[in-house]
């Protein structure tokens, strides 16, 4: 689980669409997607409605994006994209810049083309993420009983998880050999991941939780929608008895 959101929106059509220069206010269904996956660089996509055969849009060259007052670089203004299979699609406008500090409680994005200004703010988008484990409402530290109904509470609590994977790797497994259990039947609700623990062997494991989702939205002004995406992997030692 690495990539968050595709950088291309491909309109499945053999008819070559046009690329039109448009001010921000004239682009239909404009949305902001801030993509953070723990790397040293952050990507911000400006997505829009792109049904098959529709035109692609190119934003003005002077369009700027600031993140908590610091400028990001306009990487792509938006272009037509040719697929290897001969179809065409739209490559969304894209900005890039350095990742904000983890302790920053609010990340504020301001987009402007000189004629209009749009804003999006996200709660703890770059925070160090983690979780705590409960069984029957009681917090567990480093031991779980096989067969337990497990509730993993993900932090920050403002995160909304839309995809998760939970695995257990048996300690002491020889290099090159895999003895990993992928937990099935996960139930995801807001910032909670729930499942019944069912493994074939007991012992000492490394518990790995990978979550993908969206940071909480504080504000979304001028966009059709605003989304701050994250993907994070957290590992802790865990004994199963």
Coordinates of C-alpha atoms in Angstrom, one line a residue:
X1 CA 0.0 0.0 0.0
X2 CA 2.2 2.8 -1.3
X3 CA 0.5 5.1 -3.7
X4 CA -2.5 7.1 -2.5
X5 CA -4.2 8.6 -5.5
X6 CA -3.4 8.2 -9.2
X7 CA -1.7 11.2 -10.7
X8 CA -3.6 10.8 -14.0
X9 CA -7.3 10.8 -14.9
X10 CA -7.7 8.9 -18.1
X11 CA -10.7 9.5 -20.2
X12 CA -11.2 6.2 -22.1
X13 CA -11.8 7.5 -25.6
X14 CA -10.1 7.3 -29.0
X15 CA -11.2 10.8 -29.8
X16 CA -8.4 13.3 -28.9
X17 CA -9.8 15.8 -26.5
X18 CA -8.7 19.5 -26.5
X19 CA -6.5 21.1 -23.9
X20 CA -8.1 24.4 -22.8
X21 CA -6.5 27.2 -20.8
X22 CA -8.9 28.1 -17.9
X23 CA -8.9 30.3 -14.8
X24 CA -9.5 28.4 -11.6
X25 CA -13.1 29.6 -11.3
X26 CA -13.9 28.2 -14.7
X27 CA -12.7 24.6 -14.1
X28 CA -15.7 22.3 -13.3
X29 CA -15.6 20.3 -10.1
X30 CA -12.2 21.5 -9.0
X31 CA -11.0 19.6 -5.9
X32 CA -7.7 19.7 -3.9
X33 CA -5.9 16.5 -3.0
X34 CA -2.8 16.8 -0.7
X35 CA -0.9 13.6 -0.9
X36 CA 1.4 12.7 2.0
X37 CA 3.1 9.2 2.2
X38 CA 5.9 9.9 4.7
X39 CA 8.4 10.9 2.0
X40 CA 10.4 14.1 2.1
X41 CA 8.3 15.7 -0.6
X42 CA 4.5 16.4 -0.8
X43 CA 2.4 16.5 -3.9
X44 CA -0.8 18.5 -4.3
X45 CA -3.2 17.6 -7.2
X46 CA -5.9 19.8 -8.6
X47 CA -8.5 17.3 -9.8
X48 CA -11.7 18.1 -11.8
X49 CA -14.6 16.5 -13.5
X50 CA -13.2 14.6 -16.6
X51 CA -15.9 12.4 -18.2
X52 CA -14.7 10.4 -21.2
X53 CA -14.1 12.6 -24.2
X54 CA -14.2 15.9 -22.3
X55 CA -11.6 18.6 -22.6
X56 CA -8.5 18.8 -20.4
X57 CA -7.7 22.0 -18.5
X58 CA -4.5 24.0 -18.1
X59 CA -4.3 26.4 -15.2
X60 CA -2.7 29.9 -15.6
X61 CA 1.1 29.9 -15.4
X62 CA 1.0 32.5 -12.6
X63 CA -1.1 30.2 -10.3
X64 CA 0.4 30.0 -6.9
X65 CA 0.0 27.6 -3.9
X66 CA 1.2 28.5 -0.4
X67 CA 1.2 26.0 2.5
X68 CA 1.1 27.8 5.8
X69 CA 2.5 30.8 4.0
X70 CA 5.4 28.9 2.2
X71 CA 5.3 28.6 -1.6
X72 CA 5.1 25.3 -3.4
X73 CA 6.4 24.8 -7.0
X74 CA 4.0 24.5 -9.9
X75 CA 5.2 21.2 -11.4
X76 CA 2.5 20.7 -14.1
X77 CA -0.1 23.1 -15.3
X78 CA -2.3 20.3 -16.7
X79 CA -2.0 18.6 -20.1
X80 CA -3.4 16.0 -22.4
X81 CA -1.9 12.5 -21.8
X82 CA -1.4 9.8 -24.4
X83 CA -1.7 6.3 -23.1
X84 CA 0.4 3.4 -24.5
X85 CA -2.9 1.8 -25.8
X86 CA -3.7 4.8 -28.0
X87 CA -6.3 6.4 -25.7
X88 CA -6.1 9.8 -24.3
X89 CA -6.7 11.4 -20.9
X90 CA -6.0 14.4 -18.7
X91 CA -3.0 14.9 -16.5
X92 CA -4.1 17.0 -13.6
X93 CA -2.3 20.2 -12.5
X94 CA 0.2 19.4 -9.8
X95 CA 2.3 21.3 -7.2
X96 CA 5.2 19.9 -5.2
X97 CA 7.0 21.1 -2.1
X98 CA 8.7 20.1 1.2
X99 CA 6.8 18.2 3.8
X100 CA 5.5 20.4 6.7
X101 CA 6.7 19.7 10.3
X102 CA 5.0 16.8 12.1
X103 CA 4.0 18.9 15.1
X104 CA 2.0 21.4 13.0
X105 CA -1.6 21.1 14.2
X106 CA -3.2 22.6 11.1
X107 CA -2.0 22.7 7.4
X108 CA -3.4 25.6 5.4
X109 CA -3.4 25.6 1.6
X110 CA -4.1 28.8 -0.3
X111 CA -4.4 28.5 -4.1
X112 CA -4.6 31.7 -6.3
X113 CA -4.4 32.6 -10.0
X114 CA -4.7 36.3 -9.3
X115 CA -8.4 36.4 -10.1
X116 CA -9.7 34.0 -7.4
X117 CA -8.4 32.5 -4.2
X118 CA -9.3 29.1 -2.8
X119 CA -8.4 27.6 0.6
X120 CA -8.2 24.2 2.3
X121 CA -7.1 23.3 5.8
X122 CA -6.4 19.9 7.3
X123 CA -6.0 18.7 10.9
X124 CA -2.6 17.0 11.7
X125 CA -2.0 15.9 8.1
X126 CA 1.7 15.4 8.8
X127 CA 1.5 14.1 12.4
X128 CA 3.4 11.0 13.6
X129 CA 0.7 8.3 13.5
X130 CA 0.2 5.5 15.9
X131 CA -2.4 3.4 17.6
X132 CA -3.5 1.7 20.8
X133 CA -5.0 -1.8 21.1
X134 CA -8.1 -2.7 23.2
X135 CA -9.9 -6.0 24.0
X136 CA -13.3 -5.6 25.6
X137 CA -12.5 -2.0 26.3
X138 CA -9.3 -2.8 28.2
X139 CA -6.0 -1.5 26.7
X140 CA -3.4 -4.1 25.8
X141 CA 0.3 -3.4 25.8
X142 CA 2.4 -6.2 24.3
X143 CA 0.3 -9.4 24.7
X144 CA -2.9 -10.6 23.0
X145 CA -4.8 -13.9 23.4
X146 CA -5.6 -15.8 20.2
X147 CA -9.4 -15.6 19.4
X148 CA -9.8 -12.1 21.0
X149 CA -12.0 -9.4 19.4
X150 CA -9.4 -6.7 18.8
X151 CA -10.0 -3.0 18.5
X152 CA -7.1 -0.9 17.1
X153 CA -7.7 2.8 17.7
X154 CA -5.7 4.8 15.2
X155 CA -4.2 8.3 16.0
X156 CA -4.7 11.1 15.4
X157 CA -8.4 10.6 16.2
X158 CA -9.4 13.0 13.5
X159 CA -8.1 10.6 10.8
X160 CA -10.7 8.7 8.7
X161 CA -9.3 5.4 7.5
X162 CA -10.6 4.0 4.2
X163 CA -8.2 1.1 3.8
X164 CA -6.0 -1.0 6.2
X165 CA -3.8 -4.1 6.4
X166 CA -2.8 -5.8 9.6
X167 CA -0.1 -8.5 9.5
X168 CA 1.9 -10.5 12.1
X169 CA 5.4 -11.8 11.4
X170 CA 6.8 -14.5 13.6
X171 CA 10.0 -13.5 15.3
X172 CA 13.1 -15.6 14.6
X173 CA 12.0 -16.5 11.1
X174 CA 15.2 -17.3 9.1
X175 CA 16.2 -14.6 6.6
X176 CA 14.6 -15.2 3.2
X177 CA 11.7 -17.2 4.7
X178 CA 8.3 -15.7 5.4
X179 CA 6.1 -16.7 8.2
X180 CA 3.6 -13.9 8.1
X181 CA -0.1 -13.9 8.9
X182 CA -2.4 -11.4 7.2
X183 CA -5.4 -10.7 9.3
X184 CA -8.7 -11.3 7.4
X185 CA -12.1 -9.8 8.0
X186 CA -11.0 -6.3 9.0
X187 CA -13.8 -3.9 9.8
X188 CA -12.9 -0.2 9.5
X189 CA -14.9 2.6 11.1
X190 CA -13.6 6.1 11.1
X191 CA -10.2 5.8 13.1
X192 CA -10.9 2.2 14.3
X193 CA -9.7 -1.1 12.8
X194 CA -11.5 -4.2 14.3
X195 CA -11.0 -7.9 13.8
X196 CA -11.0 -11.3 15.5
X197 CA -7.4 -12.5 16.1
X198 CA -6.9 -16.0 14.5
X199 CA -3.4 -17.3 13.9
X200 CA -2.1 -20.8 13.4
X201 CA 0.9 -20.4 15.8
X202 CA 1.5 -18.7 19.1
X203 CA 4.6 -16.9 20.1
X204 CA 6.4 -13.5 19.6
X205 CA 5.5 -11.5 16.6
X206 CA 6.0 -8.1 15.0
X207 CA 2.6 -6.5 14.5
X208 CA 2.4 -4.3 11.5
X209 CA -0.6 -1.9 10.8
X210 CA -0.7 -0.1 7.5
X211 CA -3.5 2.5 7.2
X212 CA -4.6 4.7 4.3
X213 CA -7.1 7.5 4.6
X214 CA -7.8 11.2 5.0
X215 CA -6.8 13.7 7.6
X216 CA -9.7 15.7 9.2
X217 CA -10.8 18.7 7.1
X218 CA -10.9 22.0 9.0
X219 CA -12.1 24.1 6.1
X220 CA -12.7 23.9 2.3
X221 CA -13.4 27.1 0.6
X222 CA -14.0 27.5 -3.2
X223 CA -13.3 23.8 -4.0
X224 CA -15.9 21.2 -4.7
X225 CA -14.1 19.1 -2.1
X226 CA -10.8 18.9 -0.2
X227 CA -8.9 15.8 0.7
X228 CA -5.7 15.4 2.7
X229 CA -4.5 11.8 2.0
X230 CA -2.0 9.9 4.1
X231 CA -0.6 6.4 4.2
X232 CA 1.4 5.2 7.2
X233 CA 2.8 1.9 8.5
X234 CA 3.4 1.4 12.3
X235 CA 5.1 -1.7 13.8
X236 CA 5.2 -2.9 17.4
X237 CA 6.3 -6.2 19.1
X238 CA 3.4 -8.4 20.2
X239 CA 3.2 -11.7 21.9
X240 CA 0.2 -14.0 21.0
X241 CA -0.7 -16.6 23.6

